[in-house]
Amino acid sequence: MNYEELARLAEAAGFTAWKPLDGATLEVKREVRDMCATNTCGMYEKRWSCPPGCGSLEDCAGRLGQYPGGILVQTYGDIEDGFDFEAMMEIEQEHKAHFQQMYAELRKAGADVFALGAGACIQCRECTYPDQPCRFPDQMVSSMEAYGLVVLEVCKANGLQYYYGADKMAYTSCLLIRE
Ligand code: SF4
């Protein structure tokens, strides 16, 4: 699947911005993994999609290295200020809906796709971690951060704006494809 087709799917899914993603720019960083371990999001050791369940940093780098590239996708929207959590959550939910739609379309089209989203996997209300294997390993989505990626750096390296000003919030994900 070429980039033009990916861009058409991104537009149809409702994203507000997208750019080609060069797999060589995906650099995993130990300090991002260390930040996960502080568990500010409450998902550390809670889901297969999140550290340590998603594998070591080396495992993650190995998985990413199998994909030459794909597309970076983003949803941004208006917020009143840095405390407008309601608007932030709405934009995040919209982004996740766009992402799920595009991910499903790619799987339906038979693409060999590897997806990294924004936030922990939300396929199941209760994750099976750590007692049972993941229920839907083909649909599980880890976050870019869980894979040790600095989203700002990935955006910068691929020419996608990351910060749109104090009155906007953006969520970013990536879909990697290999033939
Ligand atoms: S698909 Fe379900 S079991 Fe697997 S990581 Fe996601 S929430 Fe957990």
mmCIF file of C-alpha atoms and ligand atoms in Angstrom:
data_model
loop_
_atom_site.group_PDB
_atom_site.id
_atom_site.type_symbol
_atom_site.label_atom_id
_atom_site.label_comp_id
_atom_site.label_asym_id
_atom_site.label_seq_id
_atom_site.Cartn_x
_atom_site.Cartn_y
_atom_site.Cartn_z
ATOM 1 C CA MET A 1 0.000 0.000 0.000
ATOM 2 C CA ASN A 2 1.537 3.314 -1.037
ATOM 3 C CA TYR A 3 1.508 6.588 0.870
ATOM 4 C CA GLU A 4 -1.234 8.155 -1.295
ATOM 5 C CA GLU A 5 -3.577 5.302 -0.359
ATOM 6 C CA LEU A 6 -2.651 5.658 3.315
ATOM 7 C CA ALA A 7 -3.281 9.409 3.159
ATOM 8 C CA ARG A 8 -6.712 8.819 1.583
ATOM 9 C CA LEU A 9 -7.600 6.429 4.426
ATOM 10 C CA ALA A 10 -6.345 8.952 7.007
ATOM 11 C CA GLU A 11 -8.545 11.663 5.525
ATOM 12 C CA ALA A 12 -11.574 9.339 5.368
ATOM 13 C CA ALA A 13 -11.036 8.324 9.004
ATOM 14 C CA GLY A 14 -11.260 11.973 10.085
ATOM 15 C CA PHE A 15 -7.684 12.797 11.120
ATOM 16 C CA THR A 16 -6.760 16.476 10.916
ATOM 17 C CA ALA A 17 -3.103 15.988 9.873
ATOM 18 C CA TRP A 18 -0.837 13.250 8.545
ATOM 19 C CA LYS A 19 2.639 12.820 7.077
ATOM 20 C CA PRO A 20 4.732 9.993 5.645
ATOM 21 C CA LEU A 21 6.617 8.189 8.402
ATOM 22 C CA ASP A 22 10.179 7.040 7.799
ATOM 23 C CA GLY A 23 10.810 3.940 9.937
ATOM 24 C CA ALA A 24 14.472 4.940 10.298
ATOM 25 C CA THR A 25 13.411 7.903 12.460
ATOM 26 C CA LEU A 26 11.892 5.646 15.141
ATOM 27 C CA GLU A 27 14.459 5.708 17.902
ATOM 28 C CA VAL A 28 13.569 3.949 21.147
ATOM 29 C CA LYS A 29 14.770 5.656 24.327
ATOM 30 C CA ARG A 30 15.367 4.220 27.765
ATOM 31 C CA GLU A 31 14.257 7.457 29.454
ATOM 32 C CA VAL A 32 10.755 7.162 27.967
ATOM 33 C CA ARG A 33 10.476 3.643 29.367
ATOM 34 C CA ASP A 34 11.702 4.984 32.736
ATOM 35 C CA MET A 35 8.924 7.570 32.645
ATOM 36 C CA CYS A 36 6.367 4.786 32.082
ATOM 37 C CA ALA A 37 7.689 3.103 35.222
ATOM 38 C CA THR A 38 6.663 6.136 37.299
ATOM 39 C CA ASN A 39 3.082 5.116 36.386
ATOM 40 C CA THR A 40 1.560 8.580 36.113
ATOM 41 C CA CYS A 41 -1.026 7.158 33.676
ATOM 42 C CA GLY A 42 -1.865 4.250 35.988
ATOM 43 C CA MET A 43 -1.355 1.618 33.263
ATOM 44 C CA TYR A 44 2.135 0.387 34.097
ATOM 45 C CA GLU A 45 1.963 -3.379 34.771
ATOM 46 C CA LYS A 46 -1.769 -3.280 33.993
ATOM 47 C CA ARG A 47 -2.083 -4.182 30.289
ATOM 48 C CA TRP A 48 -0.230 -6.317 27.745
ATOM 49 C CA SER A 49 0.074 -3.184 25.633
ATOM 50 C CA CYS A 50 2.096 -1.365 28.290
ATOM 51 C CA PRO A 51 5.474 -1.919 29.924
ATOM 52 C CA PRO A 52 6.613 -4.368 31.030
ATOM 53 C CA GLY A 53 3.990 -6.527 29.241
ATOM 54 C CA CYS A 54 4.750 -5.103 25.780
ATOM 55 C CA GLY A 55 8.312 -6.461 25.966
ATOM 56 C CA SER A 56 11.757 -5.092 26.589
ATOM 57 C CA LEU A 57 12.965 -1.982 24.821
ATOM 58 C CA GLU A 58 15.140 -4.255 22.674
ATOM 59 C CA ASP A 59 12.073 -6.327 21.693
ATOM 60 C CA CYS A 60 10.236 -3.133 20.777
ATOM 61 C CA ALA A 61 13.155 -1.831 18.704
ATOM 62 C CA GLY A 62 13.317 -5.198 16.944
ATOM 63 C CA ARG A 63 9.606 -5.073 16.069
ATOM 64 C CA LEU A 64 9.826 -1.495 14.810
ATOM 65 C CA GLY A 65 12.871 -2.381 12.744
ATOM 66 C CA GLN A 66 10.786 -4.796 10.668
ATOM 67 C CA TYR A 67 8.775 -1.942 9.159
ATOM 68 C CA PRO A 68 10.338 0.481 6.691
ATOM 69 C CA GLY A 69 7.731 3.154 7.317
ATOM 70 C CA GLY A 70 4.102 4.131 7.079
ATOM 71 C CA ILE A 71 2.081 7.123 8.134
ATOM 72 C CA LEU A 72 1.936 9.441 11.144
ATOM 73 C CA VAL A 73 -1.607 10.501 11.925
ATOM 74 C CA GLN A 74 -2.894 13.240 14.162
ATOM 75 C CA THR A 75 -6.094 14.746 15.499
ATOM 76 C CA TYR A 76 -6.003 18.238 16.957
ATOM 77 C CA GLY A 77 -8.732 20.483 18.255
ATOM 78 C CA ASP A 78 -9.540 23.545 20.341
ATOM 79 C CA ILE A 79 -9.159 23.794 24.111
ATOM 80 C CA GLU A 80 -9.852 26.845 26.276
ATOM 81 C CA ASP A 81 -6.637 26.491 28.273
ATOM 82 C CA GLY A 82 -4.333 23.905 29.839
ATOM 83 C CA PHE A 83 -7.051 22.957 32.354
ATOM 84 C CA ASP A 84 -9.763 22.234 29.809
ATOM 85 C CA PHE A 85 -9.651 18.496 30.484
ATOM 86 C CA GLU A 86 -13.129 17.926 29.094
ATOM 87 C CA ALA A 87 -12.130 19.218 25.649
ATOM 88 C CA MET A 88 -8.827 17.296 25.826
ATOM 89 C CA MET A 89 -10.672 14.061 26.553
ATOM 90 C CA GLU A 90 -13.089 14.705 23.700
ATOM 91 C CA ILE A 91 -10.224 15.245 21.241
ATOM 92 C CA GLU A 92 -8.499 12.121 22.549
ATOM 93 C CA GLN A 93 -11.669 10.051 22.076
ATOM 94 C CA GLU A 94 -12.092 11.418 18.551
ATOM 95 C CA HIS A 95 -8.482 10.552 17.785
ATOM 96 C CA LYS A 96 -8.919 7.017 19.083
ATOM 97 C CA ALA A 97 -12.071 6.576 16.979
ATOM 98 C CA HIS A 98 -10.230 7.807 13.856
ATOM 99 C CA PHE A 99 -7.339 5.497 14.666
ATOM 100 C CA GLN A 100 -9.518 2.418 15.215
ATOM 101 C CA GLN A 101 -11.345 3.104 11.956
ATOM 102 C CA MET A 102 -8.149 3.373 9.927
ATOM 103 C CA TYR A 103 -6.524 0.401 11.643
ATOM 104 C CA ALA A 104 -9.612 -1.730 10.906
ATOM 105 C CA GLU A 105 -9.660 -0.570 7.257
ATOM 106 C CA LEU A 106 -6.008 -1.522 6.841
ATOM 107 C CA ARG A 107 -6.531 -4.957 8.361
ATOM 108 C CA LYS A 108 -9.606 -5.461 6.172
ATOM 109 C CA ALA A 109 -7.503 -4.581 3.122
ATOM 110 C CA GLY A 110 -5.026 -7.298 4.126
ATOM 111 C CA ALA A 111 -2.190 -4.870 4.903
ATOM 112 C CA ASP A 112 0.661 -6.059 7.108
ATOM 113 C CA VAL A 113 0.222 -3.237 9.590
ATOM 114 C CA PHE A 114 1.721 -2.518 12.968
ATOM 115 C CA ALA A 115 -0.045 0.220 14.898
ATOM 116 C CA LEU A 116 1.097 2.378 17.773
ATOM 117 C CA GLY A 117 -1.582 4.593 19.235
ATOM 118 C CA ALA A 118 -2.087 7.215 21.916
ATOM 119 C CA GLY A 119 -2.591 5.586 25.315
ATOM 120 C CA ALA A 120 -3.025 2.006 26.476
ATOM 121 C CA CYS A 121 -4.917 -0.703 24.564
ATOM 122 C CA ILE A 122 -8.662 -0.321 25.089
ATOM 123 C CA GLN A 123 -9.908 -3.358 23.182
ATOM 124 C CA CYS A 124 -11.178 -5.015 26.372
ATOM 125 C CA ARG A 125 -12.617 -3.370 29.453
ATOM 126 C CA GLU A 126 -10.593 -5.746 31.644
ATOM 127 C CA CYS A 127 -7.185 -6.765 30.298
ATOM 128 C CA THR A 128 -6.056 -10.350 30.872
ATOM 129 C CA TYR A 129 -2.616 -9.152 32.039
ATOM 130 C CA PRO A 130 -0.735 -10.871 33.617
ATOM 131 C CA ASP A 131 -2.673 -14.114 34.244
ATOM 132 C CA GLN A 132 -3.798 -15.046 30.719
ATOM 133 C CA PRO A 133 -2.458 -14.308 27.239
ATOM 134 C CA CYS A 134 -3.811 -11.260 25.403
ATOM 135 C CA ARG A 135 -7.286 -12.008 23.984
ATOM 136 C CA PHE A 136 -6.702 -10.199 20.693
ATOM 137 C CA PRO A 137 -2.956 -10.066 20.006
ATOM 138 C CA ASP A 138 -3.615 -9.061 16.376
ATOM 139 C CA GLN A 139 -5.603 -6.046 17.468
ATOM 140 C CA MET A 140 -3.688 -5.014 20.563
ATOM 141 C CA VAL A 141 -2.363 -1.485 20.309
ATOM 142 C CA SER A 142 0.507 -0.127 22.382
ATOM 143 C CA SER A 143 1.245 3.549 22.683
ATOM 144 C CA MET A 144 4.197 5.201 20.989
ATOM 145 C CA GLU A 145 5.567 5.959 24.454
ATOM 146 C CA ALA A 146 5.295 2.304 25.550
ATOM 147 C CA TYR A 147 7.678 1.549 22.672
ATOM 148 C CA GLY A 148 10.125 4.141 23.970
ATOM 149 C CA LEU A 149 9.360 6.766 21.336
ATOM 150 C CA VAL A 150 9.382 10.509 22.004
ATOM 151 C CA VAL A 151 6.334 11.651 20.024
ATOM 152 C CA LEU A 152 7.654 15.211 19.621
ATOM 153 C CA GLU A 153 10.899 13.898 18.119
ATOM 154 C CA VAL A 154 9.107 11.512 15.761
ATOM 155 C CA CYS A 155 6.861 14.357 14.566
ATOM 156 C CA LYS A 156 9.827 16.679 14.096
ATOM 157 C CA ALA A 157 11.846 14.079 12.196
ATOM 158 C CA ASN A 158 8.949 13.504 9.816
ATOM 159 C CA GLY A 159 7.839 17.100 9.281
ATOM 160 C CA LEU A 160 4.582 16.895 11.240
ATOM 161 C CA GLN A 161 3.695 19.802 13.520
ATOM 162 C CA TYR A 162 3.424 18.781 17.170
ATOM 163 C CA TYR A 163 2.481 21.956 19.023
ATOM 164 C CA TYR A 164 -0.328 24.128 17.653
ATOM 165 C CA GLY A 165 -0.435 26.739 20.405
ATOM 166 C CA ALA A 166 -1.879 27.033 23.911
ATOM 167 C CA ASP A 167 -5.465 26.848 22.613
ATOM 168 C CA LYS A 168 -5.022 23.532 20.784
ATOM 169 C CA MET A 169 -4.372 19.936 21.798
ATOM 170 C CA ALA A 170 -3.027 17.286 19.431
ATOM 171 C CA TYR A 171 -2.886 13.481 19.688
ATOM 172 C CA THR A 172 -0.552 11.522 17.450
ATOM 173 C CA SER A 173 -0.276 7.853 16.441
ATOM 174 C CA CYS A 174 1.473 5.841 13.780
ATOM 175 C CA LEU A 175 0.633 3.020 11.426
ATOM 176 C CA LEU A 176 3.595 1.082 10.059
ATOM 177 C CA ILE A 177 3.242 -0.986 6.919
ATOM 178 C CA ARG A 178 5.411 -3.589 5.230
ATOM 179 C CA GLU A 179 4.848 -5.382 1.943
HETATM 180 S S1 SF4 B 1 -6.547 -6.764 23.478
HETATM 181 FE FE1 SF4 B 1 -7.511 -6.960 25.509
HETATM 182 S S2 SF4 B 1 -6.225 -8.504 26.539
HETATM 183 FE FE2 SF4 B 1 -5.002 -7.713 24.822
HETATM 184 S S3 SF4 B 1 -3.797 -5.978 25.633
HETATM 185 FE FE3 SF4 B 1 -5.690 -5.136 24.791
HETATM 186 S S4 SF4 B 1 -7.043 -4.991 26.576
HETATM 187 FE FE4 SF4 B 1 -5.412 -6.470 27.116
#
